Short mmCIF file of C-alpha atoms in Angstrom, two decimals:
data_model
loop_
_atom_site.label_atom_id
_atom_site.label_comp_id
_atom_site.label_asym_id
_atom_site.label_seq_id
_atom_site.Cartn_x
_atom_site.Cartn_y
_atom_site.Cartn_z
CA MET A 1215 0.54 22.37 29.89
CA GLY A 1216 -1.46 23.38 32.25
CA ASP A 1217 -2.78 27.43 34.42
CA GLY A 1218 -5.47 27.52 31.69
CA ALA A 1219 -4.05 26.71 28.52
CA PRO A 1220 -5.37 23.59 26.91
CA THR A 1221 -3.63 20.64 27.11
CA ARG A 1222 -2.48 18.30 23.76
CA ILE A 1223 -2.50 14.70 23.51
CA THR A 1224 -1.05 13.36 20.45
CA ILE A 1225 -1.90 9.62 19.88
CA TRP A 1226 0.39 7.71 17.00
CA THR A 1227 -0.85 4.85 15.51
CA ASP A 1228 -0.03 2.13 12.19
CA VAL A 1229 -3.35 2.20 11.74
CA ALA A 1230 -6.53 3.92 10.84
CA GLU A 1231 -8.37 4.30 14.61
CA THR A 1232 -11.72 6.23 15.30
CA ALA A 1233 -12.07 6.44 18.87
CA ASP A 1234 -13.82 8.58 20.69
CA GLY A 1235 -12.23 10.37 24.13
CA LEU A 1236 -15.01 9.29 26.17
CA LEU A 1237 -15.37 10.75 30.17
CA THR A 1238 -15.34 7.98 33.06
CA GLU A 1239 -15.64 9.48 37.37
CA LEU A 1240 -15.78 6.83 39.97
CA PRO A 1241 -15.37 8.28 43.79
CA GLY A 1242 -11.98 10.32 43.51
CA GLU A 1243 -11.35 9.73 39.97
CA ARG A 1244 -11.74 10.98 36.68
CA ARG A 1245 -10.42 9.49 33.25
CA VAL A 1246 -10.56 9.76 29.39
CA VAL A 1247 -11.07 6.01 27.96
CA LEU A 1248 -10.92 6.06 24.00
CA PRO A 1249 -11.16 2.08 22.88
CA LEU A 1250 -8.83 1.87 20.27
CA ALA A 1251 -10.60 -1.67 17.94
CA GLN A 1252 -6.78 -2.18 16.45
CA ASN A 1253 -4.44 -1.73 20.20
CA GLY A 1254 -3.66 -4.83 21.14
CA TYR A 1255 -0.17 -3.55 23.33
CA SER A 1256 0.59 -2.05 27.50
CA ALA A 1257 2.25 0.57 28.20
CA ALA A 1258 1.86 3.00 30.83
CA GLY A 1259 3.89 6.32 31.30
CA GLU A 1260 3.77 9.97 33.51
CA GLY A 1261 1.02 12.85 32.54
CA ASN A 1262 1.40 17.02 32.84
CA GLY A 1263 -0.86 19.82 32.40
CA GLY A 1264 -3.99 17.86 33.49
CA VAL A 1265 -3.29 14.48 32.87
CA GLU A 1266 -0.91 12.56 36.14
CA ALA A 1267 -1.03 9.43 33.97
CA TRP A 1268 -2.00 7.32 31.35
CA SER A 1269 -2.25 3.51 31.03
CA LEU A 1270 -2.24 1.78 27.46
CA GLU A 1271 -4.36 -1.98 27.36
CA PRO A 1272 -5.49 -4.19 24.05
CA GLY A 1273 -8.71 -2.19 23.61
CA ARG A 1274 -8.77 0.40 25.07
CA LEU A 1275 -5.70 3.43 26.09
CA GLU A 1276 -6.77 5.72 29.84
CA PHE A 1277 -6.01 9.39 30.36
CA VAL A 1278 -6.57 9.64 34.70
CA LEU A 1279 -7.01 13.02 34.85
CA ASP A 1280 -5.99 16.17 38.10
CA ARG A 1281 -8.77 18.08 37.40
CA PRO A 1282 -12.09 17.49 35.73
CA MET A 1283 -11.78 18.11 32.07
CA ALA A 1284 -13.49 18.57 28.35
CA VAL A 1285 -12.93 16.89 25.20
CA THR A 1286 -12.68 20.26 23.50
CA ARG A 1287 -11.20 18.65 19.97
CA MET A 1288 -10.50 15.68 18.49
CA LEU A 1289 -9.08 15.08 15.24
CA ARG A 1290 -8.29 11.70 12.91
CA LEU A 1291 -5.48 12.35 10.68
CA PRO A 1292 -4.12 10.08 8.06
CA PRO A 1293 -0.50 9.69 7.10
CA THR A 1294 0.96 12.65 5.65
CA GLY A 1295 3.79 14.02 3.71
CA LYS A 1296 7.48 12.91 5.85
CA GLU A 1297 4.61 11.91 8.76
CA ARG A 1298 3.94 8.51 8.41
CA ALA A 1299 1.30 6.87 11.03
CA TYR A 1300 -2.34 8.04 11.49
CA ARG A 1301 -2.56 10.33 14.57
CA VAL A 1302 -5.87 11.53 17.04
CA ILE A 1303 -5.52 14.41 18.28
CA LEU A 1304 -7.59 16.08 21.64
CA ASP A 1305 -7.49 18.81 23.69
CA LEU A 1306 -8.88 18.89 27.03
CA ASP A 1307 -10.10 22.12 28.36
CA THR A 1308 -10.70 22.31 32.34
CA ILE A 1309 -14.95 22.67 33.55
CA SER A 1310 -16.79 22.19 37.00
CA PRO A 1311 -17.01 19.41 38.61
CA ALA A 1312 -20.84 19.58 37.55
CA ARG A 1313 -20.31 19.61 33.96
CA TYR A 1314 -17.73 16.75 34.48
CA THR A 1315 -20.57 14.53 36.20
CA VAL A 1316 -22.82 14.91 33.98
CA SER A 1317 -21.00 14.23 30.95
CA ALA A 1318 -19.07 11.05 32.99
CA ARG A 1319 -23.07 10.21 33.54
CA ARG A 1320 -23.83 10.22 29.68
CA ASP A 1321 -20.34 8.99 28.38
CA VAL A 1322 -20.62 6.14 30.58
CA LYS A 1323 -23.38 4.71 27.92
CA LYS A 1324 -21.72 5.28 25.10
CA LEU A 1325 -18.45 3.62 25.97
CA ALA A 1326 -20.01 0.09 27.22
CA LYS A 1327 -22.82 -0.32 24.17
CA LEU A 1328 -19.33 0.49 22.27
CA GLU A 1329 -17.29 -1.68 24.00
CA THR A 1330 -19.63 -4.86 23.74
CA GLU A 1331 -20.14 -3.94 20.26
CA MET A 1332 -16.73 -4.48 20.48
CA ALA A 1333 -16.59 -7.40 21.96
CA GLU A 1334 -18.63 -8.67 19.72
CA ALA A 1335 -16.82 -8.26 16.16
CA ARG A 1336 -13.49 -9.75 18.01
CA ALA A 1337 -15.44 -12.78 18.50
CA ARG A 1338 -16.97 -12.61 15.09
CA ALA A 1339 -13.63 -12.05 13.38
CA SER A 1340 -11.45 -14.10 15.43
CA LYS A 1341 -14.63 -17.10 14.56
CA GLN A 1342 -13.93 -16.09 10.87
CA LEU A 1343 -10.11 -16.67 10.84
CA ALA A 1344 -10.28 -19.39 13.16
CA GLY A 1345 -12.92 -21.36 11.46
CA GLY A 1346 -16.49 -21.94 10.00
CA LYS A 1347 -16.34 -19.12 6.91
CA LEU A 1348 -12.96 -17.49 6.67
CA PRO A 1349 -11.97 -14.60 5.00
CA TYR A 1350 -9.73 -15.68 2.90
CA GLY A 1351 -8.49 -19.17 2.58
CA ARG A 1352 -10.60 -22.33 3.13
CA ALA A 1353 -14.28 -22.57 4.64
CA LEU A 1354 -14.44 -25.63 7.90
CA GLY A 1355 -14.84 -29.00 5.68
CA GLY A 1356 -14.20 -27.48 2.49
CA PRO A 1357 -10.88 -28.51 0.38
CA SER A 1358 -7.59 -29.89 2.41
CA ARG A 1359 -5.20 -28.29 -0.07
CA HIS A 1360 -3.94 -25.03 0.81
CA VAL A 1361 -4.09 -22.29 -1.76
CA VAL A 1362 -0.80 -20.76 -2.32
CA VAL A 1363 -0.76 -17.83 -5.16
CA ILE A 1364 3.26 -17.99 -7.15
CA ASP A 1365 3.26 -14.02 -8.86
CA ALA A 1366 6.87 -14.08 -10.93
CA GLY A 1367 7.41 -10.44 -11.20
CA HIS A 1368 7.62 -8.53 -14.45
CA GLY A 1369 6.21 -10.14 -17.65
CA GLY A 1370 5.87 -9.71 -21.53
CA LYS A 1371 6.58 -5.59 -22.48
CA ASP A 1372 7.84 -5.29 -19.44
CA PRO A 1373 11.29 -6.89 -18.53
CA GLY A 1374 12.32 -5.87 -15.44
CA ALA A 1375 16.36 -5.96 -14.77
CA MET A 1376 19.16 -7.24 -16.64
CA ALA A 1377 21.88 -9.52 -15.09
CA LEU A 1378 25.51 -8.63 -15.81
CA ALA A 1379 25.90 -11.51 -17.96
CA GLY A 1380 23.25 -10.98 -19.79
CA GLY A 1381 19.43 -12.69 -18.95
CA LYS A 1382 15.79 -10.95 -17.67
CA GLU A 1383 14.51 -10.53 -14.70
CA LYS A 1384 10.56 -10.96 -16.04
CA ASP A 1385 12.40 -14.79 -17.22
CA ILE A 1386 14.42 -15.70 -14.39
CA THR A 1387 11.15 -14.96 -11.68
CA LEU A 1388 9.55 -17.31 -14.35
CA LYS A 1389 11.26 -20.07 -13.83
CA ALA A 1390 11.11 -19.79 -10.16
CA ALA A 1391 7.83 -19.38 -9.98
CA LEU A 1392 6.83 -22.38 -12.80
CA ALA A 1393 10.64 -24.04 -10.29
CA LEU A 1394 8.30 -23.55 -6.22
CA ARG A 1395 4.92 -24.49 -7.83
CA ASP A 1396 6.15 -28.10 -9.36
CA VAL A 1397 8.05 -28.48 -5.49
CA LEU A 1398 4.80 -27.84 -3.44
CA GLU A 1399 2.00 -29.91 -6.43
CA LYS A 1400 4.71 -32.58 -5.64
CA SER A 1401 4.31 -32.47 -1.86
CA GLY A 1402 0.45 -32.69 -2.30
CA LYS A 1403 -0.44 -30.05 0.00
CA TYR A 1404 -0.66 -27.69 -1.43
CA ASP A 1405 -3.20 -26.30 -4.91
CA VAL A 1406 -0.60 -23.73 -6.29
CA ARG A 1407 -2.06 -21.06 -8.59
CA LEU A 1408 0.63 -19.26 -10.71
CA THR A 1409 -0.24 -15.20 -12.33
CA ARG A 1410 1.58 -16.25 -14.96
CA ASP A 1411 2.63 -18.99 -16.27
CA THR A 1412 4.41 -17.72 -19.88
CA ASP A 1413 6.08 -14.70 -20.62
CA ILE A 1414 3.29 -12.57 -20.69
CA TYR A 1415 2.17 -8.87 -18.66
CA VAL A 1416 -0.74 -9.19 -16.72
CA GLU A 1417 -1.00 -5.21 -15.26
CA HIS A 1418 -1.00 -5.31 -10.89
CA GLU A 1419 -4.57 -4.76 -9.78
CA ASP A 1420 -5.32 -8.14 -12.11
CA ARG A 1421 -2.44 -10.19 -10.49
CA VAL A 1422 -4.27 -9.95 -6.58
CA THR A 1423 -7.58 -9.40 -8.36
CA LEU A 1424 -6.87 -13.77 -9.22
CA ALA A 1425 -4.98 -13.86 -6.24
CA ARG A 1426 -8.53 -13.45 -3.74
CA LYS A 1427 -10.86 -15.11 -6.69
CA TRP A 1428 -9.18 -18.44 -6.05
CA GLY A 1429 -9.40 -17.78 -2.47
CA ALA A 1430 -5.76 -17.40 -2.12
CA GLU A 1431 -4.20 -18.18 1.67
CA LEU A 1432 -0.77 -16.29 0.80
CA PHE A 1433 0.81 -14.95 -2.23
CA ILE A 1434 4.42 -14.26 -3.12
CA SER A 1435 5.26 -12.47 -5.56
CA LEU A 1436 8.73 -13.13 -6.77
CA HIS A 1437 11.43 -10.64 -8.02
CA ALA A 1438 15.53 -9.46 -8.50
CA ASP A 1439 16.62 -6.81 -7.69
CA ALA A 1440 19.25 -4.22 -9.01
CA ALA A 1441 21.14 -1.68 -7.66
CA GLY A 1442 23.90 1.35 -8.06
CA SER A 1443 27.05 -0.70 -6.56
CA ALA A 1444 27.75 -3.86 -8.39
CA SER A 1445 28.48 -4.58 -4.72
CA VAL A 1446 25.70 -5.24 -2.87
CA SER A 1447 23.90 -9.00 -3.18
CA GLY A 1448 21.39 -10.79 -0.94
CA ALA A 1449 17.30 -11.49 -1.53
CA SER A 1450 15.05 -9.63 1.27
CA VAL A 1451 11.42 -9.97 1.28
CA TYR A 1452 8.88 -7.06 2.02
CA THR A 1453 5.34 -6.78 3.83
CA ILE A 1454 3.01 -3.95 3.19
CA SER A 1455 4.68 -1.19 4.68
CA ALA A 1456 2.19 2.43 6.82
CA ARG A 1457 2.21 4.99 4.32
CA GLY A 1458 1.38 1.63 1.50
CA GLU A 1459 -1.82 0.71 3.89
CA THR A 1460 -2.80 4.53 3.53
CA ARG A 1461 -3.33 3.17 -0.30
CA ILE A 1462 -5.72 -0.22 0.72
CA ASP A 1463 -8.86 1.43 1.00
CA ARG A 1464 -8.43 3.46 -2.08
CA GLU A 1465 -7.47 0.33 -4.62
CA ALA A 1466 -10.43 -2.38 -2.46
CA THR A 1467 -13.01 0.36 -3.53
CA LYS A 1468 -11.94 1.15 -7.03
CA ASN A 1469 -11.53 -2.90 -8.08
CA ASP A 1470 -13.99 -4.08 -5.82
CA TRP A 1471 -12.04 -5.93 -3.93
CA LYS A 1472 -14.94 -6.80 -0.79
CA ILE A 1473 -13.82 -8.00 2.21
CA ALA A 1474 -16.29 -11.43 2.48
CA ILE A 1475 -18.28 -10.88 6.37
CA GLU A 1476 -20.15 -12.95 8.15
CA ASP A 1477 -23.87 -13.70 6.95
CA GLY A 1478 -26.22 -11.44 9.57
CA THR A 1479 -23.32 -9.60 11.23
CA PRO A 1480 -24.65 -6.08 12.20
CA GLU A 1481 -23.89 -3.24 9.47
CA GLN A 1482 -22.83 -1.38 12.50
CA LEU A 1483 -19.88 -3.81 13.05
CA ASN A 1484 -19.24 -4.64 9.51
CA GLY A 1485 -16.15 -1.40 9.72
CA LEU A 1486 -14.60 -3.10 12.91
CA LEU A 1487 -14.76 -6.62 11.44
CA GLU A 1488 -13.26 -5.82 8.07
CA ASP A 1489 -9.95 -3.49 10.34
CA LEU A 1490 -9.56 -5.90 12.08
CA VAL A 1491 -8.94 -8.75 8.82
CA LYS A 1492 -7.15 -6.32 7.84
CA ARG A 1493 -4.78 -5.77 11.36
CA GLU A 1494 -4.80 -9.48 11.14
CA THR A 1495 -4.03 -10.00 7.09
CA LYS A 1496 -0.93 -7.58 8.05
CA THR A 1497 0.51 -10.07 11.09
CA ARG A 1498 0.15 -12.98 9.27
CA SER A 1499 1.86 -11.53 6.00
CA ALA A 1500 4.41 -9.97 9.19
CA GLU A 1501 4.90 -14.32 10.27
CA PHE A 1502 5.56 -16.22 6.99
CA ALA A 1503 8.50 -13.30 5.99
CA GLU A 1504 9.86 -13.76 9.53
CA LEU A 1505 10.09 -17.40 8.46
CA LEU A 1506 10.96 -17.15 5.04
CA LEU A 1507 14.82 -15.72 6.36
CA PRO A 1508 16.29 -18.32 8.05
CA GLN A 1509 15.38 -20.46 5.73
CA LEU A 1510 16.32 -18.05 2.78
CA GLN A 1511 19.78 -18.02 5.06
CA LYS A 1512 20.30 -21.93 4.10
CA ALA A 1513 20.44 -21.44 0.85
CA ALA A 1514 22.26 -17.85 -0.23
CA PRO A 1515 23.01 -14.38 1.28
CA VAL A 1516 20.10 -11.92 2.48
CA LEU A 1517 20.15 -8.27 2.99
CA ARG A 1518 20.50 -7.04 6.14
CA ASN A 1519 17.89 -5.86 8.06
CA THR A 1520 16.52 -8.46 5.32
CA HIS A 1521 12.82 -7.93 6.47
CA ARG A 1522 10.94 -4.90 4.71
CA ASN A 1523 8.41 -2.61 3.71
CA ALA A 1524 6.85 -0.62 0.80
CA GLY A 1525 4.03 0.24 -0.64
CA PHE A 1526 4.53 -2.22 -3.56
CA TYR A 1527 0.65 -2.66 -5.97
CA VAL A 1528 0.56 -6.32 -5.21
CA LEU A 1529 0.94 -6.27 -1.33
CA LEU A 1530 -2.93 -4.04 -1.00
CA ALA A 1531 -5.03 -6.76 -1.59
CA PRO A 1532 -6.67 -5.78 1.74
CA ASP A 1533 -7.76 -10.10 2.84
CA VAL A 1534 -4.48 -12.11 1.94
CA PRO A 1535 -1.32 -12.92 3.66
CA ALA A 1536 1.56 -11.29 0.90
CA VAL A 1537 5.05 -10.62 1.04
CA LEU A 1538 6.95 -9.37 -2.08
CA LEU A 1539 10.53 -11.74 -2.43
CA GLU A 1540 13.29 -10.19 -4.06
CA LEU A 1541 15.75 -13.63 -4.73
CA GLY A 1542 18.41 -11.63 -5.19
CA PHE A 1543 19.94 -8.28 -7.38
CA LEU A 1544 20.78 -9.42 -11.46
CA THR A 1545 23.79 -6.02 -10.56
CA ASN A 1546 26.17 -8.60 -8.79
CA GLU A 1547 28.14 -11.15 -11.12
CA ALA A 1548 27.47 -13.72 -7.96
CA ASP A 1549 23.78 -13.44 -7.39
CA ALA A 1550 22.96 -12.76 -11.45
CA LYS A 1551 24.31 -16.68 -11.41
CA ARG A 1552 23.15 -18.25 -8.69
CA LEU A 1553 20.11 -16.97 -10.14
CA GLN A 1554 20.39 -18.25 -12.81
CA SER A 1555 21.74 -21.41 -12.49
CA ASP A 1556 19.59 -24.88 -12.18
CA LYS A 1557 21.67 -25.82 -8.35
CA GLY A 1558 20.58 -21.61 -6.87
CA ARG A 1559 17.38 -21.80 -8.09
CA LYS A 1560 17.07 -25.06 -6.38
CA ALA A 1561 17.84 -23.90 -3.29
CA ALA A 1562 16.34 -20.99 -3.16
CA VAL A 1563 13.07 -22.43 -4.20
CA GLU A 1564 13.22 -25.69 -1.33
CA ALA A 1565 14.17 -22.80 0.46
CA ILE A 1566 10.57 -20.69 0.14
CA ALA A 1567 8.69 -23.77 0.49
CA GLY A 1568 10.35 -25.00 3.07
CA ALA A 1569 8.98 -21.60 4.98
CA ILE A 1570 5.49 -22.14 2.98
CA ASP A 1571 5.61 -25.61 5.17
CA ILE A 1572 6.02 -23.85 8.57
CA TYR A 1573 3.82 -21.53 8.38
CA PHE A 1574 0.70 -23.40 7.36
CA THR A 1575 1.86 -26.05 9.81
CA GLN A 1576 1.81 -22.99 12.40
CA GLN A 1577 -2.70 -22.08 10.91
CA ASP A 1578 -2.95 -25.18 11.51
CA ARG A 1579 -2.79 -25.78 14.77
CA ARG A 1580 -4.34 -22.25 15.58
CA LEU A 1581 -7.05 -23.08 13.43
CA ALA A 1582 -7.24 -26.31 15.63
CA ALA A 1583 -6.63 -24.26 19.20
CA ASN A 1584 -9.73 -22.20 18.86
#
């Protein structure tokens, strides 16, 4: 835009940001700076309508201006309808050089204070996530075994999908959960908990609440899929989607899923720390999903585009890495037979256990490096 018309900038993000558009001024250079607590990426490009160029670095988004401009409007919008991303919208209008200078002097102080607070919050989050007091899982010097929670999908009044040759999803997932528990416990490296070990129904929110109560470092919900076509087969893994993320805060408040923040943290940093923990939780969930896929491929077919995103309720814990694993399709004859056979179940369980071993080996190395 230009010629006196306002300039509008729209920023899409996968998590909520509370950034302000702050002005800075150096000799021959004017910028609008947005501190982004959640960003870890780098990029750059050219602009127009008063913006010469833009650059994105971890923690900061900058717009180089070709004239003095002020942020006259700023909106922060959550995902709505078909728009699945969060948005930050800025409107810029041309102002006098003198007014810009006054505003920039004020904003530079705000920017320095805000970036100092963000740096302190990152340091605290890093300490909590990599040692000392962890938001989830073990504290340093605590129990040596990793806590893994296995959730057998459905159960009791909820049978889930029905297999072509007979059999119910709730029974298949329970047998797989019990077998996975036995394999993990035999290794001696894990404290394994099951959300159910009999044919009972457990509410979705109770499954998540139990995982948090037990200090889960990893939550795996086992399911078996169904499709309209009998030819569809293969396993798939789900992690939280952008739309699902919009439900986390609401459900956390409803169920009192409070993120443990280190004692002594300034109150103004709590929100930033909580956001960092949620982002790290999402990252670790995706890391485990990516480790799980090649292990599953050794045991059985997998779907194309196997790592998927969804808003399943059991993925909503704000501070427990979680995946939902569809072991195969009960509407496919080969998958159904495989999942109901001892041999097929053993192969699937050993694949999952192998991925868990790799995941925690990586986490332990990360912990030792900090």
